[in-house]
CSV table of C-alpha atoms in Angstrom, one decimal:
chain,number,residue,atom,x,y,z
A,1,GLY,CA,-56.8,26.3,-102.0
A,2,ASN,CA,-56.9,27.9,-105.5
A,3,SER,CA,-53.9,30.0,-106.5
A,4,VAL,CA,-51.4,30.9,-109.2
A,5,THR,CA,-47.7,30.8,-108.9
A,6,GLN,CA,-45.6,32.8,-111.3
A,7,MET,CA,-41.9,33.1,-111.9
A,8,GLU,CA,-40.1,35.4,-109.6
A,9,GLY,CA,-38.3,38.3,-111.1
A,10,PRO,CA,-36.8,40.6,-111.8
A,11,VAL,CA,-36.0,39.5,-115.3
A,12,THR,CA,-33.6,41.6,-117.4
A,13,LEU,CA,-33.3,41.0,-121.2
A,14,SER,CA,-31.8,42.5,-124.2
A,15,GLU,CA,-33.9,43.8,-127.1
A,16,GLU,CA,-35.0,41.1,-129.5
A,17,ALA,CA,-34.5,38.4,-126.9
A,18,PHE,CA,-37.1,35.7,-126.2
A,19,LEU,CA,-39.2,36.1,-123.1
A,20,THR,CA,-41.0,33.4,-121.1
A,21,ILE,CA,-42.7,34.0,-117.8
A,22,ASN,CA,-44.0,30.8,-116.2
A,23,CYS,CA,-47.4,30.6,-114.5
A,24,THR,CA,-48.9,27.5,-113.0
A,25,TYR,CA,-52.3,27.3,-111.3
A,26,THR,CA,-53.9,25.1,-108.6
A,27,ALA,CA,-57.6,25.1,-108.7
A,28,THR,CA,-60.6,22.9,-108.1
A,29,GLY,CA,-62.4,23.1,-111.4
A,30,TYR,CA,-61.3,25.0,-114.5
A,31,PRO,CA,-60.5,28.6,-114.0
A,32,SER,CA,-60.3,31.3,-116.6
A,33,LEU,CA,-56.7,32.5,-116.9
A,34,PHE,CA,-55.4,36.0,-117.7
A,35,TRP,CA,-52.2,37.9,-118.1
A,36,TYR,CA,-52.3,41.6,-117.1
A,37,VAL,CA,-49.5,44.1,-117.7
A,38,GLN,CA,-48.6,47.2,-115.7
A,39,TYR,CA,-46.4,49.7,-117.4
A,40,PRO,CA,-44.3,52.1,-115.2
A,41,GLY,CA,-46.6,54.6,-113.4
A,42,GLU,CA,-49.7,53.2,-115.0
A,43,GLY,CA,-52.7,51.0,-114.2
A,44,LEU,CA,-53.4,47.4,-115.1
A,45,GLN,CA,-54.3,46.4,-118.6
A,46,LEU,CA,-55.5,43.1,-119.8
A,47,LEU,CA,-52.8,41.6,-122.1
A,48,LEU,CA,-54.5,38.3,-123.0
A,49,LYS,CA,-56.8,35.6,-121.6
A,50,ALA,CA,-58.0,32.0,-122.1
A,51,THR,CA,-61.1,30.6,-120.7
A,52,LYS,CA,-60.8,26.8,-121.4
A,53,ALA,CA,-58.1,24.2,-121.9
A,54,ASP,CA,-56.1,24.4,-125.1
A,55,ASP,CA,-57.2,28.0,-125.7
A,56,LYS,CA,-54.4,30.3,-126.8
A,57,GLY,CA,-54.6,34.0,-126.0
A,58,SER,CA,-52.5,36.4,-128.0
A,59,ASN,CA,-51.9,40.2,-128.2
A,60,LYS,CA,-49.1,42.5,-129.0
A,61,GLY,CA,-46.8,39.6,-130.0
A,62,PHE,CA,-47.4,37.9,-126.6
A,63,GLU,CA,-48.9,34.4,-126.5
A,64,ALA,CA,-50.1,32.0,-123.7
A,65,THR,CA,-51.7,28.6,-124.0
A,66,TYR,CA,-54.0,27.1,-121.3
A,67,ARG,CA,-52.6,23.7,-120.7
A,68,LYS,CA,-54.7,21.5,-118.5
A,69,GLU,CA,-52.2,18.6,-118.4
A,70,THR,CA,-49.5,20.8,-116.9
A,71,THR,CA,-51.9,23.3,-115.2
A,72,SER,CA,-49.9,26.1,-116.8
A,73,PHE,CA,-50.4,29.4,-118.7
A,74,HIS,CA,-46.9,30.5,-119.5
A,75,LEU,CA,-46.5,33.9,-121.2
A,76,GLU,CA,-44.1,34.1,-124.2
A,77,LYS,CA,-42.9,36.7,-126.7
A,78,GLY,CA,-40.4,35.9,-129.4
A,79,SER,CA,-38.7,39.3,-129.7
A,80,VAL,CA,-39.0,41.8,-126.9
A,81,GLN,CA,-38.7,45.6,-127.2
A,82,VAL,CA,-37.7,48.2,-124.7
A,83,SER,CA,-41.4,49.2,-124.6
A,84,ASP,CA,-42.2,45.8,-123.1
A,85,SER,CA,-40.6,46.7,-119.8
A,86,ALA,CA,-43.3,46.3,-117.3
A,87,VAL,CA,-44.7,44.2,-114.5
A,88,TYR,CA,-46.6,41.2,-115.7
A,89,PHE,CA,-49.3,39.5,-113.6
A,90,CYS,CA,-50.8,36.1,-114.1
A,91,ALA,CA,-54.4,35.9,-112.7
A,92,TRP,CA,-57.3,33.5,-112.4
A,93,ARG,CA,-60.9,33.6,-111.9
A,94,ILE,CA,-63.3,30.8,-111.1
A,95,SER,CA,-66.8,30.7,-112.6
A,96,GLY,CA,-69.6,31.2,-110.1
A,97,GLY,CA,-69.4,32.4,-106.6
A,98,ASP,CA,-68.0,35.9,-106.2
A,99,TYR,CA,-66.1,36.0,-109.6
A,100,LYS,CA,-63.2,37.7,-108.0
A,101,LEU,CA,-59.9,37.9,-109.9
A,102,SER,CA,-56.9,36.7,-108.0
A,103,PHE,CA,-53.3,37.6,-109.0
A,104,GLY,CA,-49.9,36.1,-108.9
A,105,ALA,CA,-47.1,38.0,-107.3
A,106,GLY,CA,-46.1,39.8,-110.5
A,107,THR,CA,-42.9,39.6,-112.5
A,108,THR,CA,-40.9,42.7,-113.3
A,109,VAL,CA,-39.4,42.6,-116.8
A,110,THR,CA,-36.7,45.1,-117.9
A,111,VAL,CA,-35.6,45.2,-121.6
A,112,ARG,CA,-32.4,46.9,-122.3
A,113,ALA,CA,-31.5,48.5,-125.7
B,1,ASP,CA,-64.1,57.9,-123.0
B,2,THR,CA,-62.5,56.4,-120.0
B,3,ALA,CA,-64.2,53.1,-119.1
B,4,VAL,CA,-63.3,52.9,-115.4
B,5,SER,CA,-62.3,56.3,-114.0
B,6,GLN,CA,-61.1,57.0,-110.5
B,7,THR,CA,-60.2,60.2,-108.7
B,8,PRO,CA,-57.9,61.5,-107.4
B,9,LYS,CA,-55.0,59.9,-109.2
B,10,TYR,CA,-52.5,61.2,-106.6
B,11,LEU,CA,-53.3,61.9,-102.9
B,12,VAL,CA,-50.8,62.9,-100.2
B,13,THR,CA,-52.3,63.3,-96.8
B,14,GLN,CA,-51.3,63.3,-93.1
B,15,MET,CA,-51.8,60.5,-90.7
B,16,GLY,CA,-55.2,60.6,-88.9
B,17,ASN,CA,-57.0,62.3,-91.8
B,18,ASP,CA,-60.1,60.9,-93.5
B,19,LYS,CA,-60.1,60.6,-97.3
B,20,SER,CA,-62.2,59.2,-100.1
B,21,ILE,CA,-61.4,57.8,-103.5
B,22,LYS,CA,-64.2,57.9,-106.1
B,23,CYS,CA,-64.8,55.4,-108.9
B,24,GLU,CA,-67.1,55.3,-111.8
B,25,GLN,CA,-67.6,52.9,-114.7
B,26,ASN,CA,-69.5,53.5,-118.0
B,27,LEU,CA,-69.3,50.0,-119.3
B,28,GLY,CA,-72.7,48.9,-118.0
B,29,HIS,CA,-71.1,46.3,-115.7
B,30,ASP,CA,-72.9,44.9,-112.7
B,31,THR,CA,-69.9,44.2,-110.4
B,32,MET,CA,-67.3,46.6,-109.1
B,33,TYR,CA,-64.1,46.0,-107.1
B,34,TRP,CA,-61.4,47.7,-105.0
B,35,TYR,CA,-57.9,46.2,-105.1
B,36,LYS,CA,-54.9,47.4,-103.1
B,37,GLN,CA,-51.4,47.2,-104.5
B,38,ASP,CA,-48.6,47.4,-102.0
B,39,SER,CA,-45.0,48.6,-102.4
B,40,LYS,CA,-43.9,45.1,-103.7
B,41,LYS,CA,-46.6,45.3,-106.4
B,42,PHE,CA,-48.7,42.6,-104.8
B,43,LEU,CA,-52.4,42.9,-105.6
B,44,LYS,CA,-55.1,42.0,-103.2
B,45,ILE,CA,-58.8,42.3,-103.5
B,46,MET,CA,-60.5,44.4,-100.8
B,47,PHE,CA,-64.2,44.7,-101.7
B,48,SER,CA,-66.6,43.8,-104.4
B,49,TYR,CA,-70.2,44.9,-105.0
B,50,ASN,CA,-72.7,43.3,-107.3
B,51,ASN,CA,-75.7,45.4,-108.2
B,52,LYS,CA,-75.0,47.6,-105.2
B,53,GLU,CA,-74.7,44.7,-102.8
B,54,LEU,CA,-71.5,43.8,-101.0
B,55,ILE,CA,-70.4,40.3,-102.0
B,56,ILE,CA,-66.7,40.3,-101.1
B,57,ASN,CA,-65.3,41.8,-97.9
B,58,GLU,CA,-61.7,40.6,-97.4
B,59,THR,CA,-59.9,41.1,-94.2
B,60,VAL,CA,-59.7,44.8,-94.2
B,61,PRO,CA,-59.6,47.2,-91.3
B,62,ASN,CA,-62.9,48.7,-90.4
B,63,ARG,CA,-61.4,52.1,-91.2
B,64,PHE,CA,-62.0,51.2,-94.8
B,65,SER,CA,-65.6,51.5,-95.9
B,66,PRO,CA,-66.9,51.1,-99.5
B,67,LYS,CA,-70.1,52.8,-100.7
B,68,SER,CA,-72.0,52.0,-103.8
B,69,PRO,CA,-74.7,54.6,-104.5
B,70,ASP,CA,-75.6,52.8,-107.8
B,71,LYS,CA,-74.2,50.1,-110.1
B,72,ALA,CA,-71.9,52.5,-111.9
B,73,HIS,CA,-70.2,53.9,-108.8
B,74,LEU,CA,-68.1,52.4,-106.0
B,75,ASN,CA,-66.4,54.8,-103.7
B,76,LEU,CA,-63.8,54.0,-101.0
B,77,HIS,CA,-63.7,56.0,-97.8
B,78,ILE,CA,-60.8,55.6,-95.4
B,79,ASN,CA,-60.9,56.9,-91.8
B,80,SER,CA,-58.0,57.7,-89.6
B,81,LEU,CA,-55.3,57.1,-92.2
B,82,GLU,CA,-52.2,55.3,-91.1
B,83,LEU,CA,-48.7,55.2,-92.7
B,84,GLY,CA,-49.3,51.6,-93.7
B,85,ASP,CA,-52.3,52.6,-95.9
B,86,SER,CA,-49.9,54.1,-98.4
B,87,ALA,CA,-50.4,52.1,-101.5
B,88,VAL,CA,-52.0,52.2,-105.0
B,89,TYR,CA,-55.7,51.5,-104.9
B,90,PHE,CA,-57.3,50.2,-108.1
B,91,CYS,CA,-61.0,50.2,-108.9
B,92,ALA,CA,-62.3,47.7,-111.4
B,93,SER,CA,-65.5,46.4,-112.9
B,94,SER,CA,-66.9,43.5,-114.8
B,95,LEU,CA,-70.0,41.5,-115.7
B,96,THR,CA,-70.6,38.4,-113.6
B,97,VAL,CA,-70.2,36.1,-116.6
B,98,PRO,CA,-67.8,33.2,-116.7
B,99,GLY,CA,-64.5,34.1,-118.3
B,100,ASN,CA,-65.4,37.8,-118.5
B,101,THR,CA,-62.6,40.3,-118.3
B,102,ILE,CA,-62.2,42.7,-115.3
B,103,TYR,CA,-61.4,46.2,-116.4
B,104,PHE,CA,-59.2,48.4,-114.1
B,105,GLY,CA,-59.0,52.1,-113.5
B,106,GLU,CA,-55.7,53.9,-113.7
B,107,GLY,CA,-55.1,53.7,-110.0
B,108,SER,CA,-55.0,56.1,-107.1
B,109,TRP,CA,-51.6,56.6,-105.5
B,110,LEU,CA,-52.1,57.3,-101.8
B,111,THR,CA,-49.2,58.5,-99.7
B,112,VAL,CA,-49.7,59.0,-96.0
B,113,VAL,CA,-47.1,61.1,-94.3
């Protein structure tokens, strides 16, 4: 069936380190792909998205490229800050049908000063 | 102007009680959702309504009943609350357009004691 698999956490980094969170998808067809972020004690916010192959989503210094050949949508940031500490969710949505958004398990990231 | 608003944000209640969580969106979206986030941060869809019609009804106990009086509102009623119902419940909305973003409310933290 359709699904996303994302890197397990928790991930602990120092400020200014490079962050990568892997996400791969399995789908029949071409899903839209999303990264959502949940800061401590808060709700879910869309971080970025890509709707077709080779699209690159970017926001707040984060980037992810929709790669059909590797069925991946890895999240990257070149220099993290303490304020980037959060849970990051990879998600997918197939066009048509019920349009529901399905999530990966989430990756907890902690950035230390 | 909060796009997707849900109330209450925090709810502590005893086992066996009945409670409701309300949700409203002012984005003009035609589809609304309820998601449950468990203690391990895992997010799972519960229900979805499109133009007031139920289109997703995942495996959820009958004690949970959604109600959509109009396209802008989707309420969640829970009967006979159990300890295992303790979770964060997120309301969300979107347009049923391929690649469209789903917007989430800030969550309702339910604790059953």
